[in-house]
Short mmCIF file of C-alpha atoms and ligand atoms in Angstrom, two decimals:
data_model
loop_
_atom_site.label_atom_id
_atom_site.label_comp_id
_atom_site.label_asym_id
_atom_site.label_seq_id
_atom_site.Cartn_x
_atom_site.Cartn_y
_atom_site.Cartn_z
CA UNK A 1 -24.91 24.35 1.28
CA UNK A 2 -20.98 23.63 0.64
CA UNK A 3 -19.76 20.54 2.59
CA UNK A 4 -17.13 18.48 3.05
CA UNK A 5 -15.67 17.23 -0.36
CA UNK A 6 -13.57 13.97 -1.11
CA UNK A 7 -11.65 13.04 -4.18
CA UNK A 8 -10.82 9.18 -5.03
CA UNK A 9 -12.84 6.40 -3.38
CA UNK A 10 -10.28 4.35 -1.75
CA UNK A 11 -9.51 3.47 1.75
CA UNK A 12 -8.52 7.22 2.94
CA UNK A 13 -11.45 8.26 1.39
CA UNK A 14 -13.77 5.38 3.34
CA UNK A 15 -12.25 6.18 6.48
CA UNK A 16 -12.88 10.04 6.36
CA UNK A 17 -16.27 9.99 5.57
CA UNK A 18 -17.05 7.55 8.28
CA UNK A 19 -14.82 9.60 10.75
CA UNK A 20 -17.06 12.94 9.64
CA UNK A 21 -20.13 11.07 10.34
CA UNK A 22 -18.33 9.47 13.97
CA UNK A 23 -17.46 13.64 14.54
CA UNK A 24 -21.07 14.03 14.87
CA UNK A 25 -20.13 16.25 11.14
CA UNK A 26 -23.88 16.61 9.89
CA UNK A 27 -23.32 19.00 6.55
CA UNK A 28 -23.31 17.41 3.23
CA UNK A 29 -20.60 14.67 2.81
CA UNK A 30 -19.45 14.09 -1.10
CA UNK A 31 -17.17 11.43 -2.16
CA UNK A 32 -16.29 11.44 -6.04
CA UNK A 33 -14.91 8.28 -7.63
CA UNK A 34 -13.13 7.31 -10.40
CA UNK A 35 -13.62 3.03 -10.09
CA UNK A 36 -17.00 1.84 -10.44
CA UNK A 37 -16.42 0.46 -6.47
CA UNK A 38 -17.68 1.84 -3.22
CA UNK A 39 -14.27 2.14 -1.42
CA UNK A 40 -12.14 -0.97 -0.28
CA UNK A 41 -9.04 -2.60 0.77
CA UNK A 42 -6.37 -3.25 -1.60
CA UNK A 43 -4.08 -5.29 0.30
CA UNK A 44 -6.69 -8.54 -0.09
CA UNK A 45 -5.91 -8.27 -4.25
CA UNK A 46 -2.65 -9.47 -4.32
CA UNK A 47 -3.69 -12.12 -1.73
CA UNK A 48 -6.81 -13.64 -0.61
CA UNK A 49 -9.29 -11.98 -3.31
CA UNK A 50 -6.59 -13.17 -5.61
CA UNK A 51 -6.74 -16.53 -4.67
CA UNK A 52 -10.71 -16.83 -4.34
CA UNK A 53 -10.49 -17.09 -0.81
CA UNK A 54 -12.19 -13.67 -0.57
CA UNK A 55 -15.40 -12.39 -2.20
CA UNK A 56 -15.86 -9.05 -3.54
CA UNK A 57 -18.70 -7.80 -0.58
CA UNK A 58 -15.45 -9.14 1.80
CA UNK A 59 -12.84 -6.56 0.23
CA UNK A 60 -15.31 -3.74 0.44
CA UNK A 61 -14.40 -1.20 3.58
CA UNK A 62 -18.42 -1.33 4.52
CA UNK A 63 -21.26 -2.11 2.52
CA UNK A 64 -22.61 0.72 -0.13
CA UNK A 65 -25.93 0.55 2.64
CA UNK A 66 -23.55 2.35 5.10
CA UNK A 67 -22.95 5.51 2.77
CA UNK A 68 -26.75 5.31 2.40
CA UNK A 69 -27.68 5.34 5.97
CA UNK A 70 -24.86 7.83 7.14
CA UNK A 71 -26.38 10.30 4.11
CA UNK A 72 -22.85 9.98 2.42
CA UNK A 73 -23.18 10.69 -1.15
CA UNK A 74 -21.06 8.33 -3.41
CA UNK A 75 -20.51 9.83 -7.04
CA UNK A 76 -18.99 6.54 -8.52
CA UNK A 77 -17.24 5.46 -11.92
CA UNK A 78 -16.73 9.65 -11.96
CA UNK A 79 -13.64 11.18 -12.60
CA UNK A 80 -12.78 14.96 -10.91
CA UNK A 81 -11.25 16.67 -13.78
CA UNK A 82 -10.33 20.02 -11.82
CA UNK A 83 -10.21 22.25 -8.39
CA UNK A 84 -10.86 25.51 -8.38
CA UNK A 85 -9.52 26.41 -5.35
CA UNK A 86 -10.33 30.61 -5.19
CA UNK A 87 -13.95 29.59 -6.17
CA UNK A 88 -13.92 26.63 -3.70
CA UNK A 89 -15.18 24.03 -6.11
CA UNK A 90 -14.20 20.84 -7.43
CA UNK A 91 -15.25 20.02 -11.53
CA UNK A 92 -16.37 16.80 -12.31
CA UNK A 93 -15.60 14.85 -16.03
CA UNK A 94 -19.46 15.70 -17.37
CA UNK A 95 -18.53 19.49 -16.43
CA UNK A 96 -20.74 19.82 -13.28
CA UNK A 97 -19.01 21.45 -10.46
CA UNK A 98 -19.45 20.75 -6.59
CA UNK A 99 -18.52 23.78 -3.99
CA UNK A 100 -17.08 22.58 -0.82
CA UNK A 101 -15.80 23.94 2.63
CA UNK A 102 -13.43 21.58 3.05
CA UNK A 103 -11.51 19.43 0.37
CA UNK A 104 -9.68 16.30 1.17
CA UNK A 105 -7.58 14.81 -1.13
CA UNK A 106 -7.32 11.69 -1.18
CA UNK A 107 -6.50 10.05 -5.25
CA UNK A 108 -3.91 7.63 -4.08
CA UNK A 109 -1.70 5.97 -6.76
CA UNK A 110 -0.93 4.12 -9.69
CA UNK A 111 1.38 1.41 -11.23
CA UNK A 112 4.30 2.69 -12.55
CA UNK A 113 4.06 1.43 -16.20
CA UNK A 114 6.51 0.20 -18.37
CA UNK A 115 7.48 1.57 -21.85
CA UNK A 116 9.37 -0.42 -23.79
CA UNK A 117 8.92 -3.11 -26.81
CA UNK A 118 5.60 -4.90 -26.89
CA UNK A 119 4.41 -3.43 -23.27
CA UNK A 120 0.67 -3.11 -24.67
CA UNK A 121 0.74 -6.53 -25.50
CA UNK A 122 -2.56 -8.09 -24.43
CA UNK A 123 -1.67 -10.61 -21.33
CA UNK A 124 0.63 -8.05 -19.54
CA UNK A 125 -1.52 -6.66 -16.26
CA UNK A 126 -1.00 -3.95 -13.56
CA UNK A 127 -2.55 -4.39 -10.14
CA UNK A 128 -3.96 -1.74 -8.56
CA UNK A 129 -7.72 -2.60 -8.27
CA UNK A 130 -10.61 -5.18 -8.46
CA UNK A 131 -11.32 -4.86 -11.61
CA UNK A 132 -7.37 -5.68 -12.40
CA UNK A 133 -7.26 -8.41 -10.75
CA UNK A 134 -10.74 -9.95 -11.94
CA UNK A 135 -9.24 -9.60 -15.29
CA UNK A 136 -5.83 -11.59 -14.08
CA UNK A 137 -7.94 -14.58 -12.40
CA UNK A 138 -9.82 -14.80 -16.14
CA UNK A 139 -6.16 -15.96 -17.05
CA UNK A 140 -4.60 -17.91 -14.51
CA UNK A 141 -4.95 -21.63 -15.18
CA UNK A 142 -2.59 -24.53 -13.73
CA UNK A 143 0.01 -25.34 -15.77
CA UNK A 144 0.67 -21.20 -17.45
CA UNK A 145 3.74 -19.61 -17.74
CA UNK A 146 3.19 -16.90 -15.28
CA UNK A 147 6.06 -13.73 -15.72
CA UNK A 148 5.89 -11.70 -12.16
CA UNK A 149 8.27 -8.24 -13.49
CA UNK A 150 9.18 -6.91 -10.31
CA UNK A 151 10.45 -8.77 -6.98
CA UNK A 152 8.94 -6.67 -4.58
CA UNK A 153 6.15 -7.67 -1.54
CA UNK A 154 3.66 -7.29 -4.52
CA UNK A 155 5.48 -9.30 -7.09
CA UNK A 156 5.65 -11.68 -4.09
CA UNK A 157 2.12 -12.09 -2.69
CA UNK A 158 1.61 -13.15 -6.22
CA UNK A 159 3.88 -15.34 -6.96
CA UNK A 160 2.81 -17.63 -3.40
CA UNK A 161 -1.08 -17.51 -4.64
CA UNK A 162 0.44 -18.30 -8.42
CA UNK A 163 2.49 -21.40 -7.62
CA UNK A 164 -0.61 -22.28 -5.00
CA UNK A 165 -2.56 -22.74 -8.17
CA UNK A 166 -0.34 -24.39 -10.08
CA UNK A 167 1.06 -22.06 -12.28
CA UNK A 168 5.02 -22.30 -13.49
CA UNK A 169 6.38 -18.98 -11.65
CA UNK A 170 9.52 -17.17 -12.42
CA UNK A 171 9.67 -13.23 -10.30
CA UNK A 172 11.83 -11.56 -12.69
CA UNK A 173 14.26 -8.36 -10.61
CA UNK A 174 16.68 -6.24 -11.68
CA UNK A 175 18.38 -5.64 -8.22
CA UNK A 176 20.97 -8.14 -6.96
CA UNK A 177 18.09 -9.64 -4.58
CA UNK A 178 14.58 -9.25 -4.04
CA UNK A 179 12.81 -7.05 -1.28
CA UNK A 180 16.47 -4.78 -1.99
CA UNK A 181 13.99 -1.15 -2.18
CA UNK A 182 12.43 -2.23 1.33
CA UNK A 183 14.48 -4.26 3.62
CA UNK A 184 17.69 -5.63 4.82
CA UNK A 185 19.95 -9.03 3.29
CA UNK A 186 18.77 -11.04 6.28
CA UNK A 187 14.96 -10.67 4.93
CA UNK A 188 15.15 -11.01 1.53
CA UNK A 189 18.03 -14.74 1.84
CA UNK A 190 14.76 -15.51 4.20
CA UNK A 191 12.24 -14.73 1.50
CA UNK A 192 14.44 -16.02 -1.45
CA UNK A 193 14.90 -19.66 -0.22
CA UNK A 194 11.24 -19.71 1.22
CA UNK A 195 9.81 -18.89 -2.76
CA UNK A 196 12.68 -21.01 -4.08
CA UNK A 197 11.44 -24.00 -1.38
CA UNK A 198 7.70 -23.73 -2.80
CA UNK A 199 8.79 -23.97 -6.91
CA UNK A 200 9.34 -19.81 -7.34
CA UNK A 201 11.90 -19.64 -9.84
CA UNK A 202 13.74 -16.00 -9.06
CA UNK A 203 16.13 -14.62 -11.47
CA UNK A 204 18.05 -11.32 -9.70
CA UNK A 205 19.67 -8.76 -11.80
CA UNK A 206 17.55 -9.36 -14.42
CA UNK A 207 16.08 -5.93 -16.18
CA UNK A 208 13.44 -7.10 -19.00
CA UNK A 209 13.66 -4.96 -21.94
CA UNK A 210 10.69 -5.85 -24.21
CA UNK A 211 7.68 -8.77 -24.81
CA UNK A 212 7.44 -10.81 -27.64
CA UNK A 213 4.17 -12.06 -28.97
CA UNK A 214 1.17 -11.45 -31.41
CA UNK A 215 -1.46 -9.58 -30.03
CA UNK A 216 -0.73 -11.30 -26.96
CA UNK A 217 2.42 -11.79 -24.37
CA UNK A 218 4.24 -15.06 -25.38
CA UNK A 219 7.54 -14.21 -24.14
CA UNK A 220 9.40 -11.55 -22.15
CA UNK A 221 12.88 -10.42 -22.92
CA UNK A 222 16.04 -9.86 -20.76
CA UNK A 223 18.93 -8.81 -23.41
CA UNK A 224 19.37 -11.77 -24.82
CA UNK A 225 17.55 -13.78 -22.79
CA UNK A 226 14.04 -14.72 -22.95
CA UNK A 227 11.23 -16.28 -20.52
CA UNK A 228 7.97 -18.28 -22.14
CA UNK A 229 4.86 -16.43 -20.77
CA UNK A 230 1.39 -16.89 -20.86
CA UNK A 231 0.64 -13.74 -18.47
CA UNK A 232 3.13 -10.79 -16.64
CA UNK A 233 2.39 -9.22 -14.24
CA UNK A 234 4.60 -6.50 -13.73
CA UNK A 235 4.85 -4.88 -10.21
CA UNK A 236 7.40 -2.27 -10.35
CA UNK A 237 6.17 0.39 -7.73
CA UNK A 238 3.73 3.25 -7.42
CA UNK A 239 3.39 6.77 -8.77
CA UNK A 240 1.27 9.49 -6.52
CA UNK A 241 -1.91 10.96 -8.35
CA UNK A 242 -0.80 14.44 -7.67
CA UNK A 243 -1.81 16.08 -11.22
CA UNK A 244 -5.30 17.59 -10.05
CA UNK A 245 -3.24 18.95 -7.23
CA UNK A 246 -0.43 19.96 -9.29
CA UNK A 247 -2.84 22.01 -11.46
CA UNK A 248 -4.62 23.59 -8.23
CA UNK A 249 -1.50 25.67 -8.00
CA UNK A 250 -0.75 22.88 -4.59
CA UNK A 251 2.60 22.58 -3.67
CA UNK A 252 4.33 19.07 -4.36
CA UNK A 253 7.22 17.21 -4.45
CA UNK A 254 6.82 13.17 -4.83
CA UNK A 255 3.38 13.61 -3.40
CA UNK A 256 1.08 16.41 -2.28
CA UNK A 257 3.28 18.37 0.37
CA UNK A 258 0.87 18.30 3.10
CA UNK A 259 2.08 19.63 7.06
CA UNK A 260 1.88 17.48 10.25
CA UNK A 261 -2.02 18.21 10.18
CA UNK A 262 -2.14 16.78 6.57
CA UNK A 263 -3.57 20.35 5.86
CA UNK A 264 -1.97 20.83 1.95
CA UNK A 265 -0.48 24.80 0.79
CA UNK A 266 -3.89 26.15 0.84
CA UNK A 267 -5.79 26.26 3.94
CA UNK A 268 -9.20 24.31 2.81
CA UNK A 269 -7.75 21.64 1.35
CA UNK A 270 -6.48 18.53 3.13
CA UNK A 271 -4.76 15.31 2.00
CA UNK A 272 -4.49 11.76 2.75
CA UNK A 273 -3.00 8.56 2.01
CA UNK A 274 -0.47 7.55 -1.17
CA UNK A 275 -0.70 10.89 -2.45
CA UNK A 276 0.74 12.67 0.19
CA UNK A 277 4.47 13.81 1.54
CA UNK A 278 3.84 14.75 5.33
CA UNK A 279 6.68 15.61 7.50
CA UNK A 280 6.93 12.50 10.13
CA UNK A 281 8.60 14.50 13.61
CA UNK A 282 9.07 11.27 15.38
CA UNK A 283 11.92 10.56 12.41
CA UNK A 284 12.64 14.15 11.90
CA UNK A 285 12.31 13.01 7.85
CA UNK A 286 9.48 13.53 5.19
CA UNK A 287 7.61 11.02 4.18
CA UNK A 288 5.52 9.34 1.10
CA UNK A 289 3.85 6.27 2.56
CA UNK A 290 2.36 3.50 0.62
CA UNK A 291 0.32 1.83 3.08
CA UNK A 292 -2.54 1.80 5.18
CA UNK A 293 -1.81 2.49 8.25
CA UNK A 294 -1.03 5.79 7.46
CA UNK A 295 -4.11 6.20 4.95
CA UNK A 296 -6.38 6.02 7.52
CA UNK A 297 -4.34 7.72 9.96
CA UNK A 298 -4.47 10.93 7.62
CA UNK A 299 -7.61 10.40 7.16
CA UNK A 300 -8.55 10.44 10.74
CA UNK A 301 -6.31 13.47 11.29
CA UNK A 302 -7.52 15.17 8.41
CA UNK A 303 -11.06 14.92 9.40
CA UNK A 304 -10.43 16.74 12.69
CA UNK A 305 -8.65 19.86 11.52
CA UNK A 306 -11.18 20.08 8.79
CA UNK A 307 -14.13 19.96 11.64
CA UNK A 308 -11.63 23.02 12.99
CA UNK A 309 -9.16 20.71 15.72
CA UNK A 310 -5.81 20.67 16.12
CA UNK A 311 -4.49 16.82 15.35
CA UNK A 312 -1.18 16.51 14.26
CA UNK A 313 0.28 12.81 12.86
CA UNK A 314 3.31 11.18 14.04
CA UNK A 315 3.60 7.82 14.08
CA UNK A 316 6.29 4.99 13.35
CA UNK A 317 5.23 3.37 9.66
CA UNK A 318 4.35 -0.01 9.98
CA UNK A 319 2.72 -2.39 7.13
CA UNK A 320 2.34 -6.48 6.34
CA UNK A 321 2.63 -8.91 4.26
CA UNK A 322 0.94 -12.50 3.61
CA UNK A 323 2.92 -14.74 1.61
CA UNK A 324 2.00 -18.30 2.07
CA UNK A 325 1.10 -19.14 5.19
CA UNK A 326 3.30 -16.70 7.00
CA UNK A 327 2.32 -12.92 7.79
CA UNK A 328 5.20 -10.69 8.25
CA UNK A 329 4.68 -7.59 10.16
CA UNK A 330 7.26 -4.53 9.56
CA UNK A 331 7.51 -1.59 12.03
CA UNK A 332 10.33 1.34 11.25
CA UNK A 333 12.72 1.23 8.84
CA UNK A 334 15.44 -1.30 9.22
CA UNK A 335 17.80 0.78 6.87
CA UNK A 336 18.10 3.35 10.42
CA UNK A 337 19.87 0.61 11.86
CA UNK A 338 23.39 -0.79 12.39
CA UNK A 339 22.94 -4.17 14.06
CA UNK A 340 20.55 -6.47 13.72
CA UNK A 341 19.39 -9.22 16.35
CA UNK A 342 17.63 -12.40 15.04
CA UNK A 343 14.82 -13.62 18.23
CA UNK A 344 13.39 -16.75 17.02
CA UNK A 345 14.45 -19.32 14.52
CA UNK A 346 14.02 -18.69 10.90
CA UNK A 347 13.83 -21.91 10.35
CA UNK A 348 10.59 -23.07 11.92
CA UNK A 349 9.12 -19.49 10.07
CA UNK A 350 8.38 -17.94 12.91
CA UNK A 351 10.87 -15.45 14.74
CA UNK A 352 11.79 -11.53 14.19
CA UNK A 353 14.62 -9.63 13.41
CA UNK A 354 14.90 -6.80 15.79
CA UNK A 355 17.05 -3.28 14.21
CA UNK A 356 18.84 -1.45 16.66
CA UNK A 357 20.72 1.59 15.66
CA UNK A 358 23.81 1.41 18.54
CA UNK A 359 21.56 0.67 21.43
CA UNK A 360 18.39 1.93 20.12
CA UNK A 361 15.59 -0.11 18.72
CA UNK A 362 14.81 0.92 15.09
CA UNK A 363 13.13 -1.16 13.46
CA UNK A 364 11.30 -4.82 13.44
CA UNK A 365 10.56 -7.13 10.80
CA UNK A 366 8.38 -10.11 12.54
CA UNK A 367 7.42 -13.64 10.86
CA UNK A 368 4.29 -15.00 12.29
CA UNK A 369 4.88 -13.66 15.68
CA UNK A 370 1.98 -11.08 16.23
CA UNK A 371 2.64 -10.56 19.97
CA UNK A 372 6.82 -9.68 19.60
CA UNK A 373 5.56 -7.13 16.81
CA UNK A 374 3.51 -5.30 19.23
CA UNK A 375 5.96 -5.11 21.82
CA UNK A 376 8.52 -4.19 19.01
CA UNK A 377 6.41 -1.68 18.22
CA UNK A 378 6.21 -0.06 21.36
CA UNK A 379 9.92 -0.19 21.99
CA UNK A 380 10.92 1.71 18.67
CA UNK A 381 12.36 4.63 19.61
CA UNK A 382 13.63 3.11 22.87
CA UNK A 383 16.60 1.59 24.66
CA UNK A 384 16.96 -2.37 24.43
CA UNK A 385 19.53 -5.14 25.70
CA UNK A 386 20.45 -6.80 22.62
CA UNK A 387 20.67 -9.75 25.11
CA UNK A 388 17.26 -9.67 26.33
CA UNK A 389 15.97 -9.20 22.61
CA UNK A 390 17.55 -11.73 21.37
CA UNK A 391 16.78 -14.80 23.82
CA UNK A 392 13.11 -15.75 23.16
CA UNK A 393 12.74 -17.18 26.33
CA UNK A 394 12.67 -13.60 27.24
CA UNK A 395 9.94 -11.08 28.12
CA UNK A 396 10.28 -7.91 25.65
CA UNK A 397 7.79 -6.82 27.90
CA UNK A 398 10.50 -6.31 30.59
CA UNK A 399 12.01 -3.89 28.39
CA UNK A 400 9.10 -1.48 28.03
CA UNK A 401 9.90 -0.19 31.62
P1 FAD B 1 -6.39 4.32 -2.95
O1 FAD B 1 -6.92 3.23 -2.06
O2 FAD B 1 -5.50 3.96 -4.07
O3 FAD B 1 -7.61 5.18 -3.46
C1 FAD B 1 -7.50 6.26 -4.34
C2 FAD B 1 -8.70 6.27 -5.26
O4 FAD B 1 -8.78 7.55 -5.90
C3 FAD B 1 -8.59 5.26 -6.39
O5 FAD B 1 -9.80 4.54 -6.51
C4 FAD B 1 -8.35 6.13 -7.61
O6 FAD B 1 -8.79 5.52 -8.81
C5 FAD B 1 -9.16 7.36 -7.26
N1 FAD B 1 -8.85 8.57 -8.00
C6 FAD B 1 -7.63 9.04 -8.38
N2 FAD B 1 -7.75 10.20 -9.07
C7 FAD B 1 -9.08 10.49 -9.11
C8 FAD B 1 -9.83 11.55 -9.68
N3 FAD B 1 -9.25 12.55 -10.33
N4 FAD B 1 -11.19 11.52 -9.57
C9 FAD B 1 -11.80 10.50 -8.91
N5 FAD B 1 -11.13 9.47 -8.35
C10 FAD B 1 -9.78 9.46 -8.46
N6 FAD B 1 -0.87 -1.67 2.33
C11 FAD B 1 -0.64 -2.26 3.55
O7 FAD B 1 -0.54 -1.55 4.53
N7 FAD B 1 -0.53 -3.62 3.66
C12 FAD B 1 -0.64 -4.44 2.57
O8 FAD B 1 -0.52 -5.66 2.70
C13 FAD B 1 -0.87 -3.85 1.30
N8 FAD B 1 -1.05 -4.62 0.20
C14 FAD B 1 -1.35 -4.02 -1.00
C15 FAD B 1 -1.58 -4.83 -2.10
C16 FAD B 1 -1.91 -4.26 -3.33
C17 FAD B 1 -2.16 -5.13 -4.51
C18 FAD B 1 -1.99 -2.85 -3.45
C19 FAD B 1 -2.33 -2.22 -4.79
C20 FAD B 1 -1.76 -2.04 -2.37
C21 FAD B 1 -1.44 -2.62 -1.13
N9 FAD B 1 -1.21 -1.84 0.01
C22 FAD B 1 -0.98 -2.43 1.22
C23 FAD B 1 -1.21 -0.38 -0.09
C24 FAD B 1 -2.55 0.21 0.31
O9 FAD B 1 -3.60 -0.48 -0.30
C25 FAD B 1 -2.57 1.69 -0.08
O10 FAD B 1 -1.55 2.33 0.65
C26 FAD B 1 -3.93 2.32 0.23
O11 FAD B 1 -4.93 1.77 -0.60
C27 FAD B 1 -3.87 3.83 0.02
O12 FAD B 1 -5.15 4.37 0.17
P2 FAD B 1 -5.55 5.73 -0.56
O13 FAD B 1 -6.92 6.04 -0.13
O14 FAD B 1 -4.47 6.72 -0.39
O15 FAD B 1 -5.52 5.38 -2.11
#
């Protein structure tokens, strides 16, 4: 019997088979993936699995005793080569192929790489997954030269857990400050002098253009400039896996065009997470999210068109970040906006800076202030008193009327 197919293991993938199973879906479930993992959370790699704060069972969505129990079948360390989407069935790397009713999509993304001088040098990681970052803990001892390529939240959640462990830290970033790709002045002066504060050394508007070194990394090149490394870690930004897509005859455009029911060009075959443009009708804009949020949101939503409802997404984007000991919660896009209104002090690293385009709340970035982020959250989209939102004495509950 043809079930319900799922390509890449990752956290769209986890949620969607669990959501079949919650759906009371009772047909053959198949997930097929590439990493030797049963699926799991990325964000805890650049953070606490990074430091050792986490173990591996921790980062894992559920444990591989779930898939068991819920009759999931997990084809691990197993790469889906093609989709032939007339005969309805998915080829896997050793040449077997799997029909299915439904397909979901859901193969994420990778590092962008770099490609110039000495970029295979041994020393220079990616991070994308566990086995990554097991290979960059094997390296980092107190007292290394430690090259972050890249100042982005990434680059960043590295560089605190780096200079935690006593590494020397410079973020290397081509733009004129970090953060520029994903949020306003205000953030990234807050997130400049807090790195600076803890020992980060930042150089802005620096592009590196090649790594010297025998075999392995011991230097990384900026014209004629040059930085001593004993690792790099270079976090530059994300490329959808839309290839096996791409060769399905699916349409795409930076990402896997998928509609608001994250159903793709072709009726059977759905699409969640990284991979995927959707249209987002709340901000009248398409979208290609890198977060999860909105991996498990598509995943959710795919899952009930594919068991034949009619779910569409729409949601504001939101996503975090742990750096130090200070979560930052973002909701909407603060490039929407036209003011800004600081509640809180930055100073005492904990206050949020609320985006209003005229009188309309955009967009929030919060600093270890979970309760403003939720009511930011629910006033996106909304009227707001730039007064009100900016005294902290204030209920932004009174605004939510
Ligand atoms: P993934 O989780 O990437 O899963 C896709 C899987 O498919 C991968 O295992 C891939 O190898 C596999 N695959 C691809 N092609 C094939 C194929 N042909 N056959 C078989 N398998 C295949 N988001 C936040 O919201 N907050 C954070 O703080 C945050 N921190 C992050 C930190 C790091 C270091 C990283 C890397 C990401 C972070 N993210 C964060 C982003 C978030 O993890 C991703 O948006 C999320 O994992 C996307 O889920 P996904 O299922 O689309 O893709």
């Amino acid at each position: 019997m043809a079930g319900m197919v799922i390509i890449g293991a990752g956290h769209a993938a986890g949620q969607a088979a669990a959501s079949l199973r919650q759906e009371k879906y009772t047909g053959p479930i198949t997930i097929i993936g590439d990493e030797e993992h049963v699926p799991y959370q990325r964000p805890p790699l650049s953070k606490a699995y990074l430091s050792g704060a986490q173990e591996v069972d921790r980062v894992y969505l559920r444990p591989e005793k779930f898939y068991q129990d819920k009759d999931i079948e997990l084809k691990l360390a197993t790469r889906a080569t093609a989709i032939d989407a007339k005969a309805k069935t998915v080829e896997l790397e050793d040449g077997t192929k799997i029909e299915y009713e439904k397909l979901l999509i859901s193969t994420g993304s990778r590092p962008r790489m770099l490609s110039i001088p000495g970029s295979d040098l041994g020393g220079i990681h990616y991070l994308r997954t566990i086995d990554d970052v097991n290979g960059i803990r094997a390296e980092m001892r107190e007292g290394a030269n430690l090259v972050i390529v890249g100042g982005g939240y990434i680059g960043l959640e590295v560089a605190a857990v780096g200079i935690e462990q006593g590494l020397n830290v410079h973020v290397l970033e081509m733009e004129d400050r970090i953060l520029q790709r994903v949020t306003t002045p205000t953030m990234s002066n807050y997130y400049d002098e807090l790195h600076r504060g803890r020992g980060v050394i930042i150089h802005t508007n620096t592009a590196v253009t090649g790594f010297g070194g025998d075999g392995k990394v011991q230097k990384v090149l900026c014209g004629d400039r040059e930085f001593a490394a004993d690792m790099v870690i270079v976090g530059i930004g994300i490329v959808p896996n839309v290839e096996l897509a791409e060769a399905a005859g699916l349409s795409c455009d930076n990402g896997i065009l998928v509609d608001d029911h994250c159903q793709t060009s072709n009726p059977d075959i759905y699409a969640a997470g990284d991979c995927t443009n959707h249209p987002n009708t709340l901000l009248d804009r398409r979208l290609r999210l890198e977060s999860v949020p909105n991996a498990m949101d598509q995943a959710r939503t795919s899952v009930s068109n594919m068991l034949g409802g009619d779910k569409s997404y729409a949601a504001i984007p939101w996503f975090w970040s742990d750096q130090y000991e200070l979560k930052l919660q973002m909701v909407g896009f603060s490039a929407d906006g036209n003011r800004e209104v600081l509640r809180g002090d930055m100073a005492s690293n904990q206050f949020a800076v609320i985006y209003l385009k005229d009188n309309t709340v955009v967009a929030a970035d919060a600093v270890n202030s979970p309760k403003d982020f939720m009511l930011c959250k629910q006033l996106v989209g909304k009227e707001a008193d730039a007064a009100v939102l900016g005294d902290s004495a204030s209920d932004l509950k009174s605004l939510l009327v």
